[in-house]
Amino acid sequence: MHVHIVMVKLHDPDTAEECMAAMRSMEGLIEGMIGLDCRRNELDSPFAHDVMLLTRWTDLDAYRVYQTHPVHTPVAELVRSLMSSAATMDWTAPDL
């Protein structure tokens, strides 16, 4: 199983719900995606991001297809327009 996390710092934290709605709109629409979770940060700190997206994939190949998938592309464009910065992390996890 491949796990992908994106943490986004927004230009305007008031756009968090819009950002999360766009992220959540992908759930169940991309083959190989076995889980999607999206959360808003609850504590402020100098290192905090505003929104987190965690996706789980059957394997790395499924994740790679997602990167250019027509469902993901407009979501990524919207998120990029809302964000001031982002951080990602990817890893292989044992199947649960």
Tab-separated table of C-alpha atoms in Angstrom:
chain	number	residue	atom	x	y	z
A	1	MET	CA	0.000	0.000	0.000
A	2	HIS	CA	1.263	3.489	-0.853
A	3	VAL	CA	0.439	6.418	1.452
A	4	HIS	CA	0.561	10.053	0.322
A	5	ILE	CA	0.159	13.084	2.588
A	6	VAL	CA	-0.092	16.725	1.517
A	7	MET	CA	-0.077	19.538	4.058
A	8	VAL	CA	-1.141	22.920	2.695
A	9	LYS	CA	-0.619	26.412	4.067
A	10	LEU	CA	-3.251	28.683	2.547
A	11	HIS	CA	-2.938	32.322	1.528
A	12	ASP	CA	-6.215	32.842	3.419
A	13	PRO	CA	-7.181	30.297	6.106
A	14	ASP	CA	-10.823	31.197	5.474
A	15	THR	CA	-10.582	29.192	2.221
A	16	ALA	CA	-9.921	25.952	4.125
A	17	GLU	CA	-13.453	24.613	3.634
A	18	GLU	CA	-13.311	25.283	-0.114
A	19	CYS	CA	-9.940	23.544	-0.316
A	20	MET	CA	-11.126	20.533	1.672
A	21	ALA	CA	-14.353	20.215	-0.328
A	22	ALA	CA	-12.328	20.052	-3.532
A	23	MET	CA	-10.013	17.427	-2.046
A	24	ARG	CA	-12.905	15.332	-0.762
A	25	SER	CA	-14.612	15.476	-4.166
A	26	MET	CA	-12.072	12.931	-5.470
A	27	GLU	CA	-13.085	10.182	-3.056
A	28	GLY	CA	-14.228	7.033	-4.822
A	29	LEU	CA	-13.565	8.408	-8.305
A	30	ILE	CA	-9.998	7.271	-8.957
A	31	GLU	CA	-9.156	3.608	-9.436
A	32	GLY	CA	-6.625	2.338	-6.929
A	33	MET	CA	-7.517	4.872	-4.214
A	34	ILE	CA	-8.437	2.897	-1.116
A	35	GLY	CA	-8.804	5.770	1.311
A	36	LEU	CA	-8.998	9.560	1.557
A	37	ASP	CA	-8.989	11.693	4.691
A	38	CYS	CA	-8.925	15.473	4.803
A	39	ARG	CA	-8.581	17.556	7.976
A	40	ARG	CA	-8.308	21.166	9.051
A	41	ASN	CA	-5.609	22.164	11.524
A	42	GLU	CA	-6.919	22.936	15.012
A	43	LEU	CA	-3.819	24.436	16.662
A	44	ASP	CA	-1.765	27.411	15.543
A	45	SER	CA	2.009	27.220	15.553
A	46	PRO	CA	4.837	28.594	13.425
A	47	PHE	CA	5.137	25.242	11.631
A	48	ALA	CA	1.419	24.525	11.226
A	49	HIS	CA	-0.303	24.012	7.910
A	50	ASP	CA	-3.999	24.753	7.406
A	51	VAL	CA	-5.237	21.611	5.617
A	52	MET	CA	-4.019	18.015	5.384
A	53	LEU	CA	-4.917	15.406	2.772
A	54	LEU	CA	-4.021	11.769	3.336
A	55	THR	CA	-4.649	9.252	0.567
A	56	ARG	CA	-3.992	5.521	0.508
A	57	TRP	CA	-3.375	3.610	-2.723
A	58	THR	CA	-3.236	-0.043	-3.669
A	59	ASP	CA	0.345	0.513	-4.787
A	60	LEU	CA	2.795	3.114	-6.065
A	61	ASP	CA	1.653	2.632	-9.667
A	62	ALA	CA	-1.928	3.577	-8.724
A	63	TYR	CA	-0.627	6.728	-7.025
A	64	ARG	CA	1.388	7.646	-10.110
A	65	VAL	CA	-1.737	7.369	-12.302
A	66	TYR	CA	-3.552	9.705	-9.863
A	67	GLN	CA	-0.979	12.457	-10.348
A	68	THR	CA	-2.244	13.147	-13.887
A	69	HIS	CA	-5.773	11.728	-13.538
A	70	PRO	CA	-8.525	14.005	-14.976
A	71	VAL	CA	-10.373	13.989	-11.627
A	72	HIS	CA	-7.236	15.091	-9.742
A	73	THR	CA	-5.960	17.719	-12.193
A	74	PRO	CA	-8.603	20.442	-11.561
A	75	VAL	CA	-8.457	19.797	-7.798
A	76	ALA	CA	-4.679	20.228	-7.812
A	77	GLU	CA	-5.027	23.456	-9.837
A	78	LEU	CA	-7.559	24.887	-7.376
A	79	VAL	CA	-5.494	23.901	-4.333
A	80	ARG	CA	-2.366	25.445	-5.863
A	81	SER	CA	-4.266	28.700	-6.425
A	82	LEU	CA	-5.301	28.782	-2.754
A	83	MET	CA	-1.997	27.750	-1.184
A	84	SER	CA	1.056	29.725	-0.242
A	85	SER	CA	3.127	26.581	0.367
A	86	ALA	CA	2.818	22.838	0.809
A	87	ALA	CA	4.719	19.827	2.060
A	88	THR	CA	4.299	16.218	1.007
A	89	MET	CA	5.357	12.849	2.315
A	90	ASP	CA	5.045	9.441	0.676
A	91	TRP	CA	5.788	5.978	1.958
A	92	THR	CA	5.041	2.312	1.502
A	93	ALA	CA	2.997	0.824	4.316
A	94	PRO	CA	2.073	-2.782	4.965
A	95	ASP	CA	-1.379	-3.739	3.734
A	96	LEU	CA	-3.851	-3.721	6.594
